[in-house]
Amino acid sequence: RRIVATFMPAEACAESVAMMATASTVVTEQYISEGVLFQRMGLSHRDINFKNWYRVGHIVAQELRIDHDNLSEAEAVRIYHFYLPVLEWVRQQIAEVVQAHVEAGDPDRAPVIGLSCPQGGGKTTLVHVLRSVLLHEG
């Protein structure tokens, strides 16, 4: 099963999906927001710029050497239901820690985020992807 990775705002989905009869699933705002991490983080449609998430999804796919325009279901889940919610969480953590450092009078202190996962669980890959996206965004 392949995923057609074409960003479409929610209001355009029904018509566009009907035109893509060969596709099993389309990456949409709804698809992105159905991810477990998206929901567990308490995110809503108001919190996310979905066009930006789709753009970042391309960067993540490139870093993982995945053809973004021809994602398997597992690849779409990996990018849109795992990496992008984790990236959003990291952004939130960085903003909170930087603000706390500024308030404490130590604005030059770097934020540190720890990741815990069993050996072979993907920590290094996750860090490479996060680094790539954050550097790309400046």
PDB file of C-alpha atoms in Angstrom:
ATOM      1  CA  ARG A   1       0.000   0.000   0.000  1.00  0.00           C
ATOM      2  CA  ARG A   2       1.427   3.374  -1.001  1.00  0.00           C
ATOM      3  CA  ILE A   3       0.653   6.814   0.372  1.00  0.00           C
ATOM      4  CA  VAL A   4       0.220   9.738  -1.977  1.00  0.00           C
ATOM      5  CA  ALA A   5       1.991  12.562  -0.188  1.00  0.00           C
ATOM      6  CA  THR A   6       0.275  15.647  -1.482  1.00  0.00           C
ATOM      7  CA  PHE A   7      -0.644  18.369   0.965  1.00  0.00           C
ATOM      8  CA  MET A   8      -4.280  19.321   0.788  1.00  0.00           C
ATOM      9  CA  PRO A   9      -6.206  21.535   3.161  1.00  0.00           C
ATOM     10  CA  ALA A  10      -9.115  19.725   4.777  1.00  0.00           C
ATOM     11  CA  GLU A  11     -11.726  21.488   2.647  1.00  0.00           C
ATOM     12  CA  ALA A  12     -10.133  20.243  -0.591  1.00  0.00           C
ATOM     13  CA  CYS A  13      -9.727  16.627   0.455  1.00  0.00           C
ATOM     14  CA  ALA A  14     -12.988  15.032  -0.658  1.00  0.00           C
ATOM     15  CA  GLU A  15     -12.729  16.250  -4.243  1.00  0.00           C
ATOM     16  CA  SER A  16      -8.999  15.548  -4.515  1.00  0.00           C
ATOM     17  CA  VAL A  17      -9.258  12.067  -3.011  1.00  0.00           C
ATOM     18  CA  ALA A  18     -11.982  11.196  -5.479  1.00  0.00           C
ATOM     19  CA  MET A  19      -9.653  12.206  -8.331  1.00  0.00           C
ATOM     20  CA  MET A  20      -6.853   9.970  -6.946  1.00  0.00           C
ATOM     21  CA  ALA A  21      -8.621   6.646  -7.334  1.00  0.00           C
ATOM     22  CA  THR A  22      -5.323   4.747  -7.474  1.00  0.00           C
ATOM     23  CA  ALA A  23      -4.148   6.032  -4.107  1.00  0.00           C
ATOM     24  CA  SER A  24      -5.011   4.228  -0.879  1.00  0.00           C
ATOM     25  CA  THR A  25      -4.324   7.150   1.447  1.00  0.00           C
ATOM     26  CA  VAL A  26      -3.532  10.823   1.022  1.00  0.00           C
ATOM     27  CA  VAL A  27      -1.431  12.836   3.477  1.00  0.00           C
ATOM     28  CA  THR A  28      -3.906  15.456   4.654  1.00  0.00           C
ATOM     29  CA  GLU A  29      -4.439  17.553   7.738  1.00  0.00           C
ATOM     30  CA  GLN A  30      -6.731  14.804   9.003  1.00  0.00           C
ATOM     31  CA  TYR A  31      -4.134  12.077   8.365  1.00  0.00           C
ATOM     32  CA  ILE A  32      -1.463  14.071  10.195  1.00  0.00           C
ATOM     33  CA  SER A  33      -3.700  14.852  13.159  1.00  0.00           C
ATOM     34  CA  GLU A  34      -4.756  11.202  13.556  1.00  0.00           C
ATOM     35  CA  GLY A  35      -1.291  10.250  14.798  1.00  0.00           C
ATOM     36  CA  VAL A  36      -1.057   9.009  18.383  1.00  0.00           C
ATOM     37  CA  LEU A  37       1.732  11.429  19.345  1.00  0.00           C
ATOM     38  CA  PHE A  38      -0.143  14.357  17.812  1.00  0.00           C
ATOM     39  CA  GLN A  39      -3.098  13.526  20.021  1.00  0.00           C
ATOM     40  CA  ARG A  40      -1.054  12.721  23.144  1.00  0.00           C
ATOM     41  CA  MET A  41       0.717  16.060  22.886  1.00  0.00           C
ATOM     42  CA  GLY A  42      -2.694  17.713  23.002  1.00  0.00           C
ATOM     43  CA  LEU A  43      -2.162  19.374  19.638  1.00  0.00           C
ATOM     44  CA  SER A  44      -5.078  20.625  17.606  1.00  0.00           C
ATOM     45  CA  HIS A  45      -5.523  21.980  14.108  1.00  0.00           C
ATOM     46  CA  ARG A  46      -5.150  25.503  15.536  1.00  0.00           C
ATOM     47  CA  ASP A  47      -1.660  24.714  16.875  1.00  0.00           C
ATOM     48  CA  ILE A  48      -0.116  23.484  13.650  1.00  0.00           C
ATOM     49  CA  ASN A  49       0.790  25.058  10.338  1.00  0.00           C
ATOM     50  CA  PHE A  50       0.086  22.008   8.190  1.00  0.00           C
ATOM     51  CA  LYS A  51       1.738  23.470   5.094  1.00  0.00           C
ATOM     52  CA  ASN A  52       4.899  23.850   7.165  1.00  0.00           C
ATOM     53  CA  TRP A  53       4.577  20.266   8.478  1.00  0.00           C
ATOM     54  CA  TYR A  54       4.256  19.031   4.907  1.00  0.00           C
ATOM     55  CA  ARG A  55       7.336  21.059   3.886  1.00  0.00           C
ATOM     56  CA  VAL A  56       9.281  19.674   6.849  1.00  0.00           C
ATOM     57  CA  GLY A  57       8.023  16.194   5.932  1.00  0.00           C
ATOM     58  CA  HIS A  58       9.922  16.599   2.651  1.00  0.00           C
ATOM     59  CA  ILE A  59      13.095  17.501   4.552  1.00  0.00           C
ATOM     60  CA  VAL A  60      12.690  14.504   6.859  1.00  0.00           C
ATOM     61  CA  ALA A  61      12.097  12.173   3.908  1.00  0.00           C
ATOM     62  CA  GLN A  62      15.203  13.520   2.186  1.00  0.00           C
ATOM     63  CA  GLU A  63      17.278  12.991   5.346  1.00  0.00           C
ATOM     64  CA  LEU A  64      15.955   9.420   5.600  1.00  0.00           C
ATOM     65  CA  ARG A  65      16.536   8.842   1.872  1.00  0.00           C
ATOM     66  CA  ILE A  66      12.839   8.183   1.299  1.00  0.00           C
ATOM     67  CA  ASP A  67      10.932   9.193  -1.845  1.00  0.00           C
ATOM     68  CA  HIS A  68       8.416  11.588  -0.293  1.00  0.00           C
ATOM     69  CA  ASP A  69       6.160  11.477  -3.342  1.00  0.00           C
ATOM     70  CA  ASN A  70       5.779   7.700  -3.102  1.00  0.00           C
ATOM     71  CA  LEU A  71       5.610   6.905   0.623  1.00  0.00           C
ATOM     72  CA  SER A  72       4.711   3.475   1.900  1.00  0.00           C
ATOM     73  CA  GLU A  73       2.222   3.460   4.749  1.00  0.00           C
ATOM     74  CA  ALA A  74       5.041   2.719   7.222  1.00  0.00           C
ATOM     75  CA  GLU A  75       7.127   5.608   5.850  1.00  0.00           C
ATOM     76  CA  ALA A  76       4.205   8.049   6.106  1.00  0.00           C
ATOM     77  CA  VAL A  77       3.566   6.966   9.692  1.00  0.00           C
ATOM     78  CA  ARG A  78       7.267   7.284  10.502  1.00  0.00           C
ATOM     79  CA  ILE A  79       7.444  10.822   9.139  1.00  0.00           C
ATOM     80  CA  TYR A  80       4.036  12.312   9.949  1.00  0.00           C
ATOM     81  CA  HIS A  81       3.057  10.383  13.073  1.00  0.00           C
ATOM     82  CA  PHE A  82       6.496  10.102  14.718  1.00  0.00           C
ATOM     83  CA  TYR A  83       9.232  12.460  13.514  1.00  0.00           C
ATOM     84  CA  LEU A  84       7.113  15.585  13.071  1.00  0.00           C
ATOM     85  CA  PRO A  85       5.313  15.349  16.431  1.00  0.00           C
ATOM     86  CA  VAL A  86       8.669  14.713  18.152  1.00  0.00           C
ATOM     87  CA  LEU A  87      10.133  17.708  16.303  1.00  0.00           C
ATOM     88  CA  GLU A  88       7.220  19.843  17.519  1.00  0.00           C
ATOM     89  CA  TRP A  89       7.820  18.615  21.076  1.00  0.00           C
ATOM     90  CA  VAL A  90      11.542  19.464  20.783  1.00  0.00           C
ATOM     91  CA  ARG A  91      10.681  22.944  19.536  1.00  0.00           C
ATOM     92  CA  GLN A  92       8.359  23.453  22.511  1.00  0.00           C
ATOM     93  CA  GLN A  93      11.019  22.225  24.942  1.00  0.00           C
ATOM     94  CA  ILE A  94      13.686  24.480  23.446  1.00  0.00           C
ATOM     95  CA  ALA A  95      11.384  27.516  23.640  1.00  0.00           C
ATOM     96  CA  GLU A  96      10.483  26.808  27.277  1.00  0.00           C
ATOM     97  CA  VAL A  97      14.087  26.191  28.360  1.00  0.00           C
ATOM     98  CA  VAL A  98      15.425  29.226  26.513  1.00  0.00           C
ATOM     99  CA  GLN A  99      12.715  31.391  28.115  1.00  0.00           C
ATOM    100  CA  ALA A 100      13.610  30.015  31.560  1.00  0.00           C
ATOM    101  CA  HIS A 101      17.303  30.758  30.938  1.00  0.00           C
ATOM    102  CA  VAL A 102      16.472  34.300  29.852  1.00  0.00           C
ATOM    103  CA  GLU A 103      14.325  34.835  32.953  1.00  0.00           C
ATOM    104  CA  ALA A 104      17.154  33.463  35.112  1.00  0.00           C
ATOM    105  CA  GLY A 105      19.574  35.977  33.581  1.00  0.00           C
ATOM    106  CA  ASP A 106      21.543  33.342  31.664  1.00  0.00           C
ATOM    107  CA  PRO A 107      20.388  33.798  28.038  1.00  0.00           C
ATOM    108  CA  ASP A 108      23.533  32.264  26.540  1.00  0.00           C
ATOM    109  CA  ARG A 109      23.056  28.906  28.278  1.00  0.00           C
ATOM    110  CA  ALA A 110      22.232  26.205  25.744  1.00  0.00           C
ATOM    111  CA  PRO A 111      19.170  24.004  26.189  1.00  0.00           C
ATOM    112  CA  VAL A 112      19.838  20.278  26.618  1.00  0.00           C
ATOM    113  CA  ILE A 113      17.302  17.597  25.745  1.00  0.00           C
ATOM    114  CA  GLY A 114      17.844  13.966  26.705  1.00  0.00           C
ATOM    115  CA  LEU A 115      16.517  10.996  24.767  1.00  0.00           C
ATOM    116  CA  SER A 116      16.112   7.560  26.265  1.00  0.00           C
ATOM    117  CA  CYS A 117      15.498   4.479  24.168  1.00  0.00           C
ATOM    118  CA  PRO A 118      16.859   0.912  23.970  1.00  0.00           C
ATOM    119  CA  GLN A 119      19.893   0.186  21.815  1.00  0.00           C
ATOM    120  CA  GLY A 120      18.919   0.164  18.156  1.00  0.00           C
ATOM    121  CA  GLY A 121      15.736   2.121  18.832  1.00  0.00           C
ATOM    122  CA  GLY A 122      16.619   5.002  16.517  1.00  0.00           C
ATOM    123  CA  LYS A 123      18.037   7.689  18.810  1.00  0.00           C
ATOM    124  CA  THR A 124      20.927   8.534  16.499  1.00  0.00           C
ATOM    125  CA  THR A 125      18.682   8.624  13.420  1.00  0.00           C
ATOM    126  CA  LEU A 126      16.195  10.815  15.269  1.00  0.00           C
ATOM    127  CA  VAL A 127      18.935  13.238  16.314  1.00  0.00           C
ATOM    128  CA  HIS A 128      20.295  13.401  12.747  1.00  0.00           C
ATOM    129  CA  VAL A 129      16.814  14.162  11.411  1.00  0.00           C
ATOM    130  CA  LEU A 130      16.118  16.767  14.102  1.00  0.00           C
ATOM    131  CA  ARG A 131      19.488  18.416  13.520  1.00  0.00           C
ATOM    132  CA  SER A 132      18.930  18.519   9.776  1.00  0.00           C
ATOM    133  CA  VAL A 133      15.481  20.083  10.088  1.00  0.00           C
ATOM    134  CA  LEU A 134      16.524  22.606  12.734  1.00  0.00           C
ATOM    135  CA  LEU A 135      19.592  23.650  10.725  1.00  0.00           C
ATOM    136  CA  HIS A 136      17.469  23.943   7.572  1.00  0.00           C
ATOM    137  CA  GLU A 137      15.051  26.223   9.418  1.00  0.00           C
ATOM    138  CA  GLY A 138      17.838  28.335  10.855  1.00  0.00           C
TER     139      GLY A 138
END
